[in-house]
Amino acid sequence: MIPEITIIGGNIAGLSAAYYLSKKGFYVTLYEAKLWNKPCGGAISLEFEQYLSDELNIVLEESDHYTERFKVGLWSGRYMEDVGVFRVTTRYDLQKKLIERLIKETNIEIKYKRVSFKDELFTPQTIVATGYSGFTNKVMERRWRFNDKALTLRYDGKFSGTYPNTNLIVLDHKKMGYGWVFVGKNDHINVGVGAVASREFLWNRFYDFFDLIADKYGYNIDPPSKKPQAWYLPIPTNKKKIPISNLKDGIEFIGVGDVLGLAHPLSGAGIEPAWQSGWVLSECITKNRIDTTRYQWLLLKNLRLSSWRWLDQFASIVSRINFPFKSTLGYFALHFIRHRMLTMMRKYPWFSLVHDGTKKTRFKS
Ligand SMILES: Cc1cc2nc3c(=O)[nH]c(=O)nc-3n(C[C@H](O)[C@H](O)[C@H](O)COP(=O)(O)OP(=O)(O)OC[C@H]3O[C@@H](n4cnc5c(N)ncnc54)[C@H](O)[C@@H]3O)c2cc1C
């Protein structure tokens, strides 16, 4: 008999879990509320882009202002420039293409429905991939503390003047966060700020950011005529303390992606850890059941760029404290470690699966 499993939430983490569980012989029913452009910066590494193309034949949309150039700067205007680390996509394009690809699999069924806890459609083990949401809080019985989540504001607006050929990330010395300007399609530009901060503080900081990028970086963006989109991103410092599953009314709910707060606590990058968690989950099947102890272990061993390592934990705790010259120190730290970071990323076990097929040697089981 074919084992069946239900997944709630059909963005990165849910779709990844669906894809890999179906490869392990499961019949997957996935529920997604709707296809939509949830607020997201959309920065992904070039390695992940390559992976999507090699593994799933997904070619991401290239915007008319596509660039791999970026600047990382300070509020003072001092910056460093690099190229060839990440590209920007839209969360909508990524989700749409993943869904289009996955519906071709015979043992994956995707249904558009906003699921509530009262719906009787759960399998004994059900995958929760609903990110930061009421459903997650309900079934995982989770409450993120103030310091464990970043508030992010994003505005998708029109650029006036000469369109920039460089993405920009500016570290914010006043609070624990940063702002970004990512170039996009049809002269649109994706601007956001994110931080562990109160709503009022970040709201003001968001408008300051427009003045700053015009003044110091020459990015003249028409001020938003409507309110930016706001969303929370769970970025707990100690992810080992977050339970990966919860037993509620006889159903074992198992989290993937943002449900487990897997995004990197400094960069906020959560797309790749979300995808990887779906894959790791599928590596934990014993007798048609997910072994959650093994799942926890494999996440710890394999998601090196999320904050499950002590160094990242330490850095993320420091980043949430205010002290003099914090931003300048952060800037120099970044300057010195960036090549090491890049080398590490390229040795990342995940990508080595694609590039040299060394799954057995790189994957830590
Ligand atoms: C403003 C912002 C900027 C960001 N920028 C970046 C970036 O540049 N790079 C990066 O790597 N990461 C970025 N992130 C983080 C990244 O977006 C998340 O880590 C990633 O989307 C997590 O994927 P997920 O599948 O776990 O959750 P989500 O993307 O939150 O997906 C959850 C899905 O579940 C669905 N859902 C929710 N409730 C229900 C329900 N009851 N029934 C059915 N479906 C439901 C939702 O519709 C949604 O599609 C950013 C986040 C924010 C908020």
Coordinates of C-alpha atoms and ligand atoms in Angstrom, one line a residue:
M1 CA 0.0 0.0 0.0
I2 CA 1.3 3.5 -0.9
P3 CA 1.9 5.6 2.3
E4 CA 0.0 8.9 2.3
I5 CA 1.0 12.2 3.9
T6 CA -0.6 15.6 4.1
I7 CA 1.4 18.8 3.9
I8 CA -0.2 22.2 4.9
G9 CA 1.5 25.2 3.2
G10 CA 2.8 25.2 -0.3
N11 CA 5.7 27.6 -0.5
I12 CA 9.4 26.7 -0.4
A13 CA 9.4 24.3 2.6
G14 CA 6.1 22.6 1.8
L15 CA 6.9 22.1 -1.9
S16 CA 10.4 20.8 -1.1
A17 CA 8.9 18.3 1.4
A18 CA 6.3 17.3 -1.2
Y19 CA 8.9 16.7 -3.9
Y20 CA 11.3 14.7 -1.8
L21 CA 8.7 12.7 0.1
S22 CA 7.1 11.7 -3.2
K23 CA 10.5 10.5 -4.4
K24 CA 10.5 8.3 -1.3
G25 CA 7.3 6.7 -2.4
F26 CA 4.7 8.7 -0.5
Y27 CA 1.4 9.9 -2.0
V28 CA 1.4 13.6 -1.0
T29 CA -1.6 15.9 -0.7
L30 CA -0.5 19.5 -0.3
Y31 CA -2.8 22.4 0.7
E32 CA -1.8 25.9 -0.1
A33 CA -4.0 28.9 0.7
K34 CA -3.2 30.8 -2.5
L35 CA -0.4 31.7 -4.9
W36 CA 0.7 35.2 -3.9
N37 CA 3.6 37.5 -3.7
K38 CA 4.3 37.3 0.0
P39 CA 6.7 40.0 1.1
C40 CA 10.2 38.7 0.6
G41 CA 13.5 40.1 -0.6
G42 CA 13.9 37.1 -2.9
A43 CA 17.7 37.0 -2.7
I44 CA 19.1 33.5 -3.4
S45 CA 22.6 32.2 -3.9
L46 CA 23.7 31.5 -7.4
E47 CA 24.4 27.9 -6.3
F48 CA 20.7 27.5 -5.4
E49 CA 19.6 28.9 -8.7
Q50 CA 21.9 26.4 -10.4
Y51 CA 20.5 23.7 -8.2
L52 CA 16.9 24.6 -9.2
S53 CA 17.8 24.4 -12.8
D54 CA 19.8 21.1 -12.5
E55 CA 17.3 19.3 -10.2
L56 CA 14.0 20.6 -11.3
N57 CA 14.6 22.3 -14.7
I58 CA 13.3 25.6 -13.2
V59 CA 14.6 28.7 -14.9
L60 CA 13.9 31.8 -12.9
E61 CA 12.7 34.9 -14.5
E62 CA 15.4 37.4 -15.5
S63 CA 14.3 40.9 -14.9
D64 CA 15.1 43.6 -17.3
H65 CA 17.5 45.0 -14.7
Y66 CA 19.0 41.7 -13.8
T67 CA 22.3 42.0 -11.9
E68 CA 24.6 40.0 -9.7
R69 CA 26.4 43.1 -8.5
F70 CA 25.8 44.3 -4.9
K71 CA 27.0 46.8 -2.4
V72 CA 27.1 46.2 1.4
G73 CA 27.3 49.5 3.1
L74 CA 26.8 51.4 6.3
W75 CA 24.3 54.1 7.3
S76 CA 27.3 56.6 6.9
G77 CA 27.6 55.8 3.2
R78 CA 30.8 53.7 3.4
Y79 CA 30.4 50.5 1.4
M80 CA 32.2 47.5 -0.3
E81 CA 31.1 46.1 -3.6
D82 CA 31.1 42.5 -4.9
V83 CA 29.6 40.4 -7.7
G84 CA 28.5 36.9 -8.2
V85 CA 27.1 35.8 -4.8
F86 CA 23.4 36.1 -5.0
R87 CA 20.6 37.0 -7.4
V88 CA 17.2 38.3 -6.8
T89 CA 14.0 36.6 -7.7
T90 CA 10.4 37.2 -6.7
R91 CA 8.8 34.9 -4.2
Y92 CA 5.8 34.7 -6.6
D93 CA 7.8 33.5 -9.6
L94 CA 9.6 30.9 -7.5
Q95 CA 6.4 29.5 -5.9
K96 CA 4.5 29.5 -9.2
K97 CA 7.3 27.7 -11.1
L98 CA 7.8 25.2 -8.3
I99 CA 4.0 24.4 -8.2
E100 CA 3.9 24.1 -12.0
R101 CA 6.8 21.7 -11.9
L102 CA 5.4 19.6 -9.0
I103 CA 1.9 19.1 -10.4
K104 CA 3.6 17.0 -13.1
E105 CA 4.5 14.4 -10.5
T106 CA 1.9 11.6 -10.4
N107 CA 2.0 11.1 -6.6
I108 CA 1.6 14.8 -5.7
E109 CA -1.8 16.5 -5.5
I110 CA -1.9 20.2 -4.8
K111 CA -5.1 21.7 -3.6
Y112 CA -5.9 25.4 -3.0
K113 CA -7.5 25.7 0.4
R114 CA -6.8 27.6 3.5
V115 CA -6.8 24.9 6.1
S116 CA -8.0 25.3 9.6
F117 CA -7.4 23.0 12.6
K118 CA -11.0 21.9 12.4
D119 CA -10.6 20.4 8.9
E120 CA -10.4 16.7 9.2
L121 CA -7.8 16.2 6.5
F122 CA -4.7 15.4 8.5
T123 CA -2.7 12.2 8.3
P124 CA -1.2 10.7 11.5
Q125 CA 2.0 12.5 10.7
T126 CA 1.2 15.9 9.0
I127 CA 3.8 18.3 7.7
V128 CA 3.4 21.9 8.8
A129 CA 4.9 24.3 6.3
T130 CA 2.8 27.4 7.0
G131 CA 5.6 29.8 8.0
Y132 CA 4.8 32.6 10.4
S133 CA 1.0 32.2 10.6
G134 CA -2.0 31.6 12.9
F135 CA -2.1 28.0 11.7
T136 CA 1.5 27.4 12.8
N137 CA 0.8 28.9 16.2
K138 CA -2.3 26.8 16.6
V139 CA -0.9 23.3 15.7
M140 CA 2.7 23.7 16.9
E141 CA 1.4 25.6 20.0
R142 CA 4.1 28.2 19.3
R143 CA 4.5 31.8 20.4
W144 CA 7.6 33.6 19.2
R145 CA 9.1 35.9 21.8
F146 CA 9.9 39.5 20.8
N147 CA 13.6 38.8 20.4
D148 CA 13.0 35.7 18.3
K149 CA 11.4 37.4 15.3
A150 CA 12.3 40.1 12.9
L151 CA 9.7 42.5 11.6
T152 CA 10.2 43.2 8.0
L153 CA 8.6 45.9 5.8
R154 CA 8.7 45.7 2.1
Y155 CA 7.7 48.2 -0.6
D156 CA 7.6 47.4 -4.3
G157 CA 7.7 50.8 -6.1
K158 CA 8.7 52.6 -9.2
F159 CA 12.2 53.9 -9.6
S160 CA 12.7 57.4 -11.0
G161 CA 15.9 58.5 -12.7
T162 CA 18.7 56.2 -14.0
Y163 CA 17.9 52.7 -12.9
P164 CA 20.7 51.4 -10.7
N165 CA 22.8 48.4 -11.8
T166 CA 23.6 47.2 -8.3
N167 CA 21.7 45.7 -5.4
L168 CA 22.2 47.4 -2.1
I169 CA 22.2 46.2 1.5
V170 CA 22.8 48.7 4.3
L171 CA 23.5 47.7 7.9
D172 CA 21.6 49.7 10.4
H173 CA 23.7 50.8 13.4
K174 CA 20.7 52.2 15.3
K175 CA 18.9 48.8 15.5
M176 CA 19.6 45.2 15.0
G177 CA 18.9 44.9 11.3
Y178 CA 19.4 46.2 7.8
G179 CA 17.7 47.7 4.8
W180 CA 17.8 46.5 1.2
V181 CA 17.2 47.8 -2.3
F182 CA 16.9 45.0 -4.9
V183 CA 16.4 45.8 -8.5
G184 CA 13.5 44.3 -10.4
K185 CA 11.3 44.2 -13.5
N186 CA 9.7 47.1 -15.4
D187 CA 11.6 49.7 -13.4
H188 CA 10.2 48.4 -10.2
I189 CA 12.3 48.2 -7.2
N190 CA 12.1 46.1 -4.0
V191 CA 12.9 48.1 -0.9
G192 CA 12.7 46.9 2.6
V193 CA 14.0 47.0 6.1
G194 CA 14.0 44.3 8.7
A195 CA 15.0 44.2 12.4
V196 CA 14.3 42.9 15.8
A197 CA 12.4 46.1 16.7
S198 CA 9.1 47.5 17.7
R199 CA 6.6 48.3 14.9
E200 CA 6.7 52.1 15.5
F201 CA 10.5 52.2 15.5
L202 CA 10.8 50.2 12.3
W203 CA 8.1 52.2 10.6
N204 CA 10.1 55.4 11.2
R205 CA 13.3 53.7 10.2
F206 CA 11.7 52.6 6.9
Y207 CA 11.0 56.2 5.9
D208 CA 14.5 57.3 7.1
F209 CA 15.9 54.6 4.8
F210 CA 14.5 56.3 1.7
D211 CA 16.2 59.6 2.6
L212 CA 19.5 57.7 3.4
I213 CA 19.7 55.8 0.1
A214 CA 18.9 59.0 -1.9
D215 CA 21.4 61.0 0.1
K216 CA 24.3 58.6 0.4
Y217 CA 23.8 56.1 -2.4
G218 CA 22.0 58.1 -5.1
Y219 CA 19.0 55.7 -5.2
N220 CA 16.1 58.2 -5.7
I221 CA 13.0 56.2 -5.1
D222 CA 9.6 57.9 -5.1
P223 CA 8.3 57.8 -1.5
P224 CA 5.7 55.1 -1.0
S225 CA 2.2 56.4 -1.5
K226 CA 0.7 53.4 0.3
K227 CA 1.8 51.5 3.4
P228 CA 4.5 48.9 2.9
Q229 CA 3.7 45.2 3.4
A230 CA 4.7 44.0 6.9
W231 CA 5.6 40.5 7.9
Y232 CA 7.4 38.7 10.6
L233 CA 10.3 36.4 10.1
P234 CA 11.1 34.0 13.0
I235 CA 14.8 34.1 13.7
P236 CA 15.4 32.6 17.1
T237 CA 19.0 32.6 18.3
N238 CA 18.9 29.1 19.7
K239 CA 17.0 26.9 17.2
K240 CA 17.8 23.8 19.1
K241 CA 15.3 24.9 21.7
I242 CA 12.5 25.0 19.2
P243 CA 10.6 21.7 19.2
I244 CA 10.4 20.3 15.6
S245 CA 7.1 18.5 16.2
N246 CA 4.0 18.7 18.3
L247 CA 1.4 16.1 19.2
K248 CA -2.0 17.6 19.2
D249 CA -5.3 15.6 19.3
G250 CA -3.5 12.4 18.2
I251 CA -1.8 14.0 15.2
E252 CA 1.9 14.5 15.1
F253 CA 2.5 17.8 13.4
I254 CA 6.1 18.1 12.1
G255 CA 7.5 21.5 11.0
V256 CA 9.7 22.6 8.1
G257 CA 11.1 25.9 7.0
D258 CA 10.0 29.1 8.8
V259 CA 7.8 27.0 11.2
L260 CA 11.1 26.0 12.8
G261 CA 12.7 29.5 12.5
L262 CA 15.4 28.2 10.1
A263 CA 16.2 31.5 8.4
H264 CA 19.6 32.8 9.1
P265 CA 19.4 35.1 12.1
L266 CA 21.8 37.8 10.6
S267 CA 21.0 37.8 6.9
G268 CA 17.3 36.8 7.2
A269 CA 17.9 34.3 4.3
G270 CA 15.3 31.6 4.8
I271 CA 14.5 30.4 1.3
E272 CA 17.4 27.9 1.1
P273 CA 17.1 26.5 4.6
A274 CA 13.4 26.1 4.0
W275 CA 14.0 24.0 0.8
Q276 CA 16.8 22.1 2.5
S277 CA 14.6 21.2 5.5
G278 CA 12.1 19.5 3.2
W279 CA 14.9 17.4 1.7
V280 CA 16.4 16.5 5.2
L281 CA 12.9 15.5 6.3
S282 CA 12.7 12.9 3.5
E283 CA 16.0 11.4 4.6
C284 CA 14.5 10.4 7.9
I285 CA 11.9 7.8 6.8
T286 CA 11.9 4.5 8.7
K287 CA 9.1 2.1 7.9
N288 CA 7.0 4.7 6.2
R289 CA 7.3 7.1 9.2
I290 CA 9.3 10.2 9.8
D291 CA 11.8 9.6 12.6
T292 CA 11.8 13.0 14.2
T293 CA 14.8 12.3 16.4
R294 CA 16.8 11.7 13.3
Y295 CA 15.2 14.7 11.6
Q296 CA 16.4 17.0 14.4
W297 CA 19.9 15.5 14.2
L298 CA 20.2 15.8 10.4
L299 CA 19.0 19.4 10.5
L300 CA 21.7 20.1 13.0
K301 CA 24.4 18.4 11.0
N302 CA 23.5 19.6 7.5
L303 CA 22.0 23.1 7.8
R304 CA 25.4 24.8 8.4
L305 CA 24.3 28.2 7.3
S306 CA 21.4 28.5 9.7
S307 CA 22.1 29.4 13.3
W308 CA 22.5 26.0 14.6
R309 CA 26.2 26.5 15.0
W310 CA 27.6 28.2 18.1
L311 CA 29.4 30.9 16.0
D312 CA 26.2 32.0 14.3
Q313 CA 24.4 31.9 17.6
F314 CA 27.0 34.1 19.2
A315 CA 27.0 36.5 16.3
S316 CA 23.2 36.8 16.3
I317 CA 23.1 37.4 20.0
V318 CA 25.7 40.2 19.6
S319 CA 23.8 41.7 16.7
R320 CA 20.7 42.1 18.9
I321 CA 22.6 44.2 21.5
N322 CA 23.3 47.9 21.0
F323 CA 26.9 49.1 21.7
P324 CA 29.1 51.8 20.3
F325 CA 30.6 51.3 16.8
K326 CA 28.5 48.2 16.3
S327 CA 27.8 48.8 12.7
T328 CA 31.4 49.7 11.8
L329 CA 32.7 46.6 13.6
G330 CA 30.1 44.5 11.8
Y331 CA 31.2 46.0 8.5
F332 CA 34.9 45.1 9.1
A333 CA 34.0 41.7 10.3
L334 CA 32.0 41.1 7.1
H335 CA 34.9 42.5 5.0
F336 CA 37.3 40.0 6.5
I337 CA 35.1 36.9 6.6
R338 CA 33.3 37.3 3.3
H339 CA 35.7 35.2 1.3
R340 CA 35.7 32.5 3.9
M341 CA 31.9 32.6 3.9
L342 CA 31.8 32.2 0.2
T343 CA 34.2 29.3 0.2
M344 CA 32.2 27.7 2.9
M345 CA 29.0 28.2 1.0
R346 CA 30.5 26.5 -2.1
K347 CA 31.5 23.5 0.0
Y348 CA 28.0 23.4 1.4
P349 CA 26.9 19.7 1.3
W350 CA 23.6 20.6 -0.3
F351 CA 25.2 22.1 -3.4
S352 CA 27.9 19.4 -3.7
L353 CA 25.0 17.0 -4.4
V354 CA 24.5 18.8 -7.7
H355 CA 28.0 19.9 -8.6
D356 CA 30.0 16.8 -8.0
G357 CA 27.5 14.2 -6.9
T358 CA 29.4 13.5 -3.6
K359 CA 26.2 13.0 -1.6
K360 CA 27.7 10.1 0.4
T361 CA 30.8 11.9 1.5
R362 CA 29.4 15.4 2.1
F363 CA 26.0 14.5 3.6
K364 CA 26.3 14.0 7.4
S365 CA 24.1 11.2 8.5
Ligands
LIG1 C1 10.1 40.9 4.0 C2 10.9 39.6 3.9 C3 12.1 39.5 3.2 C4 12.8 38.3 3.0 N1 13.9 38.3 2.2 C5 14.5 37.1 2.0 C6 15.6 37.0 1.1 O1 15.9 38.0 0.4 N2 16.2 35.8 0.9 C7 15.8 34.7 1.6 O2 16.4 33.6 1.4 N3 14.8 34.8 2.5 C8 14.1 35.9 2.7 N4 13.1 36.0 3.6 C9 12.7 34.8 4.3 C10 11.9 33.8 3.4 O3 10.9 34.5 2.8 C11 11.3 32.7 4.3 O4 12.3 32.2 5.1 C12 10.8 31.6 3.4 O5 9.7 32.1 2.6 C13 10.2 30.5 4.3 O6 9.5 29.6 3.5 P1 8.4 28.6 4.1 O7 7.9 27.8 2.9 O8 8.9 28.0 5.3 O9 7.2 29.6 4.6 P2 6.4 30.7 3.8 O10 7.1 31.3 2.7 O11 5.8 31.6 4.8 O12 5.2 29.9 3.2 C14 4.1 29.4 4.0 C15 3.0 29.1 3.0 O13 1.9 28.5 3.8 C16 0.7 29.0 3.3 N5 -0.3 29.0 4.3 C17 -0.3 29.7 5.5 N6 -1.3 29.3 6.3 C18 -2.0 28.4 5.6 C19 -3.2 27.6 5.9 N7 -3.9 27.7 7.0 N8 -3.6 26.7 4.9 C20 -2.9 26.6 3.7 N9 -1.8 27.3 3.4 C21 -1.4 28.2 4.4 C22 1.0 30.5 2.8 O14 0.1 31.0 1.9 C23 2.4 30.3 2.3 O15 2.4 30.1 0.9 C24 12.4 37.2 3.8 C25 11.2 37.2 4.6 C26 10.5 38.4 4.6 C27 9.3 38.5 5.5

